Tab-separated table of C-alpha atoms and ligand atoms in Angstrom:
chain	number	residue	atom	x	y	z
A	1	MET	CA	106.538	88.104	71.753
A	2	SER	CA	109.874	90.406	72.543
A	3	VAL	CA	109.236	93.953	73.134
A	4	THR	CA	111.852	96.822	73.748
A	5	SER	CA	110.008	98.949	75.927
A	6	TYR	CA	107.360	99.140	78.658
A	7	THR	CA	103.532	99.981	77.597
A	8	LEU	CA	102.378	103.729	78.156
A	9	THR	CA	100.264	102.446	81.210
A	10	ALA	CA	103.278	100.470	82.897
A	11	ARG	CA	105.444	103.747	82.470
A	12	THR	CA	102.867	106.014	83.847
A	13	LEU	CA	101.964	103.742	86.487
A	14	HIS	CA	105.898	103.258	87.457
A	15	TRP	CA	106.452	107.240	87.749
A	16	VAL	CA	103.247	108.147	89.555
A	17	MET	CA	103.697	105.453	92.219
A	18	ALA	CA	107.519	106.284	92.420
A	19	VAL	CA	106.552	109.935	93.435
A	20	LEU	CA	103.571	108.743	95.631
A	21	MET	CA	105.901	106.057	97.509
A	22	ILE	CA	108.721	108.530	97.795
A	23	LEU	CA	106.096	110.983	99.339
A	24	MET	CA	104.660	108.340	101.598
A	25	LEU	CA	108.357	107.655	102.936
A	26	ALA	CA	109.122	111.387	103.778
A	27	ALA	CA	105.622	112.003	105.193
A	28	GLY	CA	105.989	108.956	107.319
A	29	LEU	CA	109.392	109.567	108.757
A	30	VAL	CA	108.633	113.247	109.661
A	31	MET	CA	104.999	113.015	110.482
A	32	SER	CA	105.321	111.947	114.187
A	33	ASP	CA	107.583	115.116	114.971
A	34	ILE	CA	105.094	117.728	113.686
A	35	GLU	CA	104.153	120.063	116.558
A	36	ASP	CA	101.017	121.518	115.397
A	37	PRO	CA	98.297	119.226	116.350
A	38	ALA	CA	96.017	120.223	113.440
A	39	LEU	CA	98.779	120.034	110.802
A	40	LYS	CA	99.715	116.784	112.444
A	41	SER	CA	96.084	115.148	112.053
A	42	THR	CA	96.045	116.227	108.398
A	43	VAL	CA	99.187	114.926	107.571
A	44	TYR	CA	98.496	111.523	109.188
A	45	GLY	CA	95.220	111.490	107.311
A	46	LEU	CA	96.972	112.026	104.064
A	47	HIS	CA	99.506	109.375	104.741
A	48	LYS	CA	97.023	106.748	105.550
A	49	ALA	CA	94.540	107.648	102.668
A	50	THR	CA	97.319	108.169	100.007
A	51	GLY	CA	98.658	104.716	101.234
A	52	ILE	CA	95.400	103.334	100.596
A	53	LEU	CA	95.476	104.798	96.788
A	54	VAL	CA	98.879	103.173	96.541
A	55	LEU	CA	97.637	99.559	97.603
A	56	LEU	CA	94.748	100.159	94.828
A	57	LEU	CA	97.295	101.422	92.031
A	58	ALA	CA	99.589	98.305	92.893
A	59	GLY	CA	96.744	95.925	92.692
A	60	PHE	CA	95.890	97.214	89.366
A	61	ARG	CA	99.893	97.200	88.442
A	62	VAL	CA	100.438	93.404	88.989
A	63	LEU	CA	97.339	92.457	87.066
A	64	TRP	CA	98.830	94.623	84.113
A	65	ARG	CA	102.078	93.238	84.603
A	66	LEU	CA	100.970	89.943	84.430
A	67	SER	CA	99.035	90.384	81.269
A	68	HIS	CA	101.653	92.533	79.050
A	69	ALA	CA	104.953	91.388	77.624
A	70	VAL	CA	107.787	93.627	79.203
A	71	PRO	CA	111.445	94.014	77.704
A	72	ALA	CA	113.953	91.599	79.015
A	73	ILE	CA	116.706	92.659	81.153
A	74	SER	CA	119.679	92.864	78.843
A	75	ALA	CA	121.520	89.560	78.013
A	76	ALA	CA	124.690	91.218	78.336
A	77	LEU	CA	124.950	91.661	81.750
A	78	PRO	CA	126.365	89.057	84.059
A	79	VAL	CA	123.839	86.782	85.538
A	80	TRP	CA	124.503	88.101	89.021
A	81	GLN	CA	123.511	91.606	87.884
A	82	ARG	CA	120.182	89.955	85.981
A	83	ARG	CA	119.182	87.905	89.430
A	84	ALA	CA	119.734	91.145	91.553
A	85	ALA	CA	117.538	92.971	89.214
A	86	ARG	CA	114.528	90.345	89.576
A	87	LEU	CA	114.965	90.325	93.140
A	88	ALA	CA	114.944	93.810	93.566
A	89	HIS	CA	112.251	94.445	91.135
A	90	GLY	CA	110.372	91.492	93.123
A	91	GLY	CA	111.227	93.433	96.627
A	92	LEU	CA	109.710	96.635	95.499
A	93	TYR	CA	106.242	94.867	94.152
A	94	GLY	CA	106.419	93.057	97.780
A	95	VAL	CA	106.621	96.574	99.457
A	96	MET	CA	104.069	98.195	97.526
A	97	PHE	CA	101.474	95.605	99.207
A	98	LEU	CA	103.405	95.267	102.568
A	99	LEU	CA	103.704	98.618	103.466
A	100	PRO	CA	100.038	99.826	102.938
A	101	LEU	CA	98.621	96.411	104.215
A	102	SER	CA	100.780	96.581	107.453
A	103	GLY	CA	99.952	100.561	107.740
A	104	TRP	CA	96.139	99.817	107.447
A	105	SER	CA	96.325	96.900	109.838
A	106	MET	CA	98.105	98.684	112.285
A	107	SER	CA	95.627	101.381	112.277
A	108	SER	CA	92.761	99.104	112.663
A	109	ALA	CA	94.325	97.297	115.662
A	110	ALA	CA	95.353	100.627	117.148
A	111	GLY	CA	91.435	101.472	116.864
A	112	TYR	CA	91.759	104.202	114.500
A	113	PRO	CA	89.772	103.680	111.414
A	114	VAL	CA	91.246	104.882	108.171
A	115	SER	CA	88.970	107.827	106.234
A	116	PHE	CA	89.901	107.699	102.102
A	117	TYR	CA	90.633	111.606	101.971
A	118	GLY	CA	87.245	112.244	103.951
A	119	LEU	CA	85.270	110.685	101.537
A	120	PHE	CA	84.334	107.150	103.205
A	121	THR	CA	85.691	105.161	105.929
A	122	ILE	CA	87.705	102.148	105.187
A	123	PRO	CA	86.558	98.841	106.672
A	124	ASP	CA	88.632	98.028	109.904
A	125	MET	CA	91.178	95.011	108.746
A	126	VAL	CA	91.156	93.795	112.168
A	127	ALA	CA	89.543	94.321	115.567
A	128	LYS	CA	91.240	96.829	118.431
A	129	ASN	CA	94.243	94.840	119.657
A	130	PRO	CA	97.277	97.142	121.068
A	131	GLU	CA	99.514	94.238	121.156
A	132	LEU	CA	99.047	93.265	117.505
A	133	ALA	CA	99.139	97.389	116.609
A	134	GLY	CA	102.685	97.118	118.244
A	135	ILE	CA	103.818	94.097	116.017
A	136	LEU	CA	102.254	95.610	112.829
A	137	LYS	CA	103.616	98.981	113.715
A	138	ASP	CA	107.307	97.164	113.896
A	139	ILE	CA	106.539	95.445	110.630
A	140	HIS	CA	105.294	98.821	108.839
A	141	GLU	CA	109.001	100.428	110.307
A	142	VAL	CA	110.764	97.448	108.762
A	143	SER	CA	109.200	97.120	105.555
A	144	ALA	CA	109.854	100.967	105.333
A	145	ASN	CA	113.647	100.230	105.820
A	146	VAL	CA	113.566	97.603	103.127
A	147	PHE	CA	112.041	99.705	100.773
A	148	ILE	CA	114.607	102.318	101.518
A	149	ALA	CA	117.708	99.873	100.914
A	150	LEU	CA	115.917	98.576	97.530
A	151	LEU	CA	115.355	102.231	96.372
A	152	ALA	CA	118.871	103.200	97.042
A	153	ALA	CA	120.234	99.965	95.026
A	154	HIS	CA	117.348	100.497	92.196
A	155	LEU	CA	118.129	104.075	91.623
A	156	GLY	CA	121.773	103.319	91.711
A	157	ALA	CA	121.251	100.567	88.795
A	158	ALA	CA	119.201	103.026	86.735
A	159	LEU	CA	122.032	105.811	86.906
A	160	TYR	CA	124.825	103.354	86.348
A	161	HIS	CA	123.126	101.914	83.129
A	162	HIS	CA	122.375	105.272	81.869
A	163	PHE	CA	125.542	107.076	82.486
A	164	VAL	CA	128.526	104.000	83.014
A	165	LEU	CA	127.005	101.478	80.642
A	166	ARG	CA	125.090	103.967	78.320
A	167	ASP	CA	122.282	101.409	77.649
A	168	ASP	CA	118.423	101.879	77.071
A	169	THR	CA	117.563	100.781	80.581
A	170	LEU	CA	116.337	104.104	81.891
A	171	ARG	CA	115.062	105.306	78.269
A	172	ARG	CA	112.763	102.541	77.948
A	173	MET	CA	110.703	103.152	81.362
A	174	GLY	CA	110.731	106.833	79.801
A	175	TYR	CA	108.542	108.807	77.697
A	176	ARG	CA	111.050	110.328	74.864
A	177	LYS	CA	111.912	108.325	71.654
A	178	THR	CA	115.025	106.402	71.559
A	179	PRO	CA	117.287	108.251	69.616
A	180	LYS	CA	118.224	105.844	66.227
B	201	HEM	C1	103.219	103.234	100.529
B	201	HEM	C2	102.821	103.063	101.720
B	201	HEM	C3	103.542	103.714	102.949
B	201	HEM	C4	104.662	104.054	102.947
B	201	HEM	C5	106.010	104.263	102.174
B	201	HEM	C6	104.720	104.396	104.559
B	201	HEM	C7	105.834	104.752	105.264
B	201	HEM	C8	105.808	104.937	106.715
B	201	HEM	C9	107.203	105.125	107.694
B	201	HEM	C10	108.478	105.507	106.841
B	201	HEM	C11	106.538	105.751	108.591
B	201	HEM	C12	107.440	105.902	109.728
B	201	HEM	C13	107.958	104.418	110.483
B	201	HEM	C14	108.963	104.970	111.570
B	201	HEM	O1	109.952	104.952	111.287
B	201	HEM	O2	108.263	104.931	112.830
B	201	HEM	C15	105.165	105.380	108.873
B	201	HEM	C16	104.469	105.456	109.711
B	201	HEM	C17	103.141	105.468	109.783
B	201	HEM	N1	102.230	104.976	108.829
B	201	HEM	FE1	102.839	104.571	107.024
B	201	HEM	N2	103.372	104.097	104.836
B	201	HEM	C18	102.623	103.531	104.158
B	201	HEM	C19	101.419	103.126	104.311
B	201	HEM	C20	100.384	103.414	105.168
B	201	HEM	C21	99.222	103.060	105.454
B	201	HEM	C22	98.182	102.661	104.084
B	201	HEM	C23	98.810	103.604	106.740
B	201	HEM	C24	97.109	103.572	107.089
B	201	HEM	C25	96.310	103.235	106.474
B	201	HEM	C26	100.086	104.160	107.500
B	201	HEM	C27	100.062	104.433	108.661
B	201	HEM	C28	101.356	104.926	109.389
B	201	HEM	C29	101.193	105.244	110.638
B	201	HEM	C30	99.757	105.550	111.364
B	201	HEM	C31	102.356	105.628	111.062
B	201	HEM	C32	102.913	105.891	112.305
B	201	HEM	C33	103.369	104.898	113.226
B	201	HEM	C34	103.514	105.333	114.393
B	201	HEM	O3	104.643	106.297	114.663
B	201	HEM	O4	102.792	105.270	115.712
B	201	HEM	N3	100.831	104.058	106.494
B	201	HEM	N4	105.066	104.949	107.254
B	202	HEM	C1	113.173	106.996	91.690
B	202	HEM	C2	113.837	106.908	90.802
B	202	HEM	C3	113.340	105.924	90.028
B	202	HEM	C4	114.141	105.349	88.795
B	202	HEM	C5	115.357	106.422	88.076
B	202	HEM	C6	113.592	104.272	88.518
B	202	HEM	C7	114.122	103.603	87.045
B	202	HEM	C8	113.446	102.459	86.766
B	202	HEM	C9	113.760	101.674	85.547
B	202	HEM	C10	114.751	102.294	84.414
B	202	HEM	C11	113.341	100.701	85.596
B	202	HEM	C12	113.665	99.398	83.967
B	202	HEM	C13	114.227	98.236	84.675
B	202	HEM	C14	114.363	97.533	83.454
B	202	HEM	O1	113.841	97.803	82.427
B	202	HEM	O2	114.860	96.338	83.645
B	202	HEM	C15	112.403	100.411	86.488
B	202	HEM	C16	111.586	99.615	86.844
B	202	HEM	C17	111.116	98.966	87.817
B	202	HEM	N1	110.692	100.066	88.847
B	202	HEM	FE1	111.645	102.001	89.178
B	202	HEM	N2	112.670	103.882	89.169
B	202	HEM	C18	112.748	104.803	90.096
B	202	HEM	C19	111.714	104.654	91.394
B	202	HEM	C20	110.973	103.447	91.742
B	202	HEM	C21	110.114	103.057	92.801
B	202	HEM	C22	110.012	104.448	93.967
B	202	HEM	C23	109.622	101.750	92.887
B	202	HEM	C24	108.843	101.416	93.661
B	202	HEM	C25	107.684	101.606	94.173
B	202	HEM	C26	109.942	101.364	91.727
B	202	HEM	C27	109.767	99.986	91.493
B	202	HEM	C28	109.864	99.688	89.680
B	202	HEM	C29	109.692	98.146	89.711
B	202	HEM	C30	108.913	97.127	90.337
B	202	HEM	C31	110.412	98.203	88.224
B	202	HEM	C32	110.157	96.526	87.664
B	202	HEM	C33	109.169	96.885	86.424
B	202	HEM	C34	108.683	95.395	85.964
B	202	HEM	O3	109.534	95.008	84.973
B	202	HEM	O4	107.618	95.194	86.167
B	202	HEM	N3	110.771	102.365	91.021
B	202	HEM	N4	112.613	101.776	87.101
């Protein structure tokens, strides 16, 4: 069955996760430079807990995606653009998992258990191992850079569709009804 827009759940998950992931990126990039020790520890704690929340939402999102129809990428586009869109979307799904999983395992390997907003402590993913923590930190950093590159392409494509091609690509991910 073909559909013309994303389900309300898919749209809501897209925008909630977009905001969370961009805030996570910003926090990750600045938090090691914070001077005040109390503020630094709060931001690290929020970064880790919210990353785990992103992981949970990503899991639910993939299950939802696999069990619901999505609008087809416009057949009017050149083949390379349709391929690039699929590749970028796949990559964005990839970093939704890779970033939290590398962050969580890096914290465990560094010997810092992860608290979920002070409510409970999440089990360690791996045993303490400083050498492994260094490798996982590199993976976390590289994934963050891949995310930045994918996001730039994704945002550029969304704006190009909306303002240059003037098609309904952005609208079908939005909440306003498409004008007839
Ligand atoms: C959406 C998910 C996430 C994003 C976008 C993200 C992004 C980032 C970024 C951009 C950095 C700075 C990397 C650098 O240039 O050094 C960072 C650092 C860090 N992240 Fe994440 N992160 C995510 C999830 C997590 C999770 C789930 C945890 C732990 C449970 C975590 C723990 C850390 C830690 C401890 C650092 C500091 C590493 C260090 O400087 O020693 N992150 N993150
Ligand atoms: C910042 C502004 C953003 C805009 C304007 C935007 C816009 C869009 C649009 C218009 C679509 C629909 C594409 C289509 O129907 O072919 C889409 C899909 C998608 N976006 Fe974004 N997005 C943004 C941020 C993000 C972020 C931060 C992420 C990563 C977490 C993300 C992940 C995705 C994914 C994975 C899809 C594919 C959905 C699917 O078909 O399953 N987006 N986005």
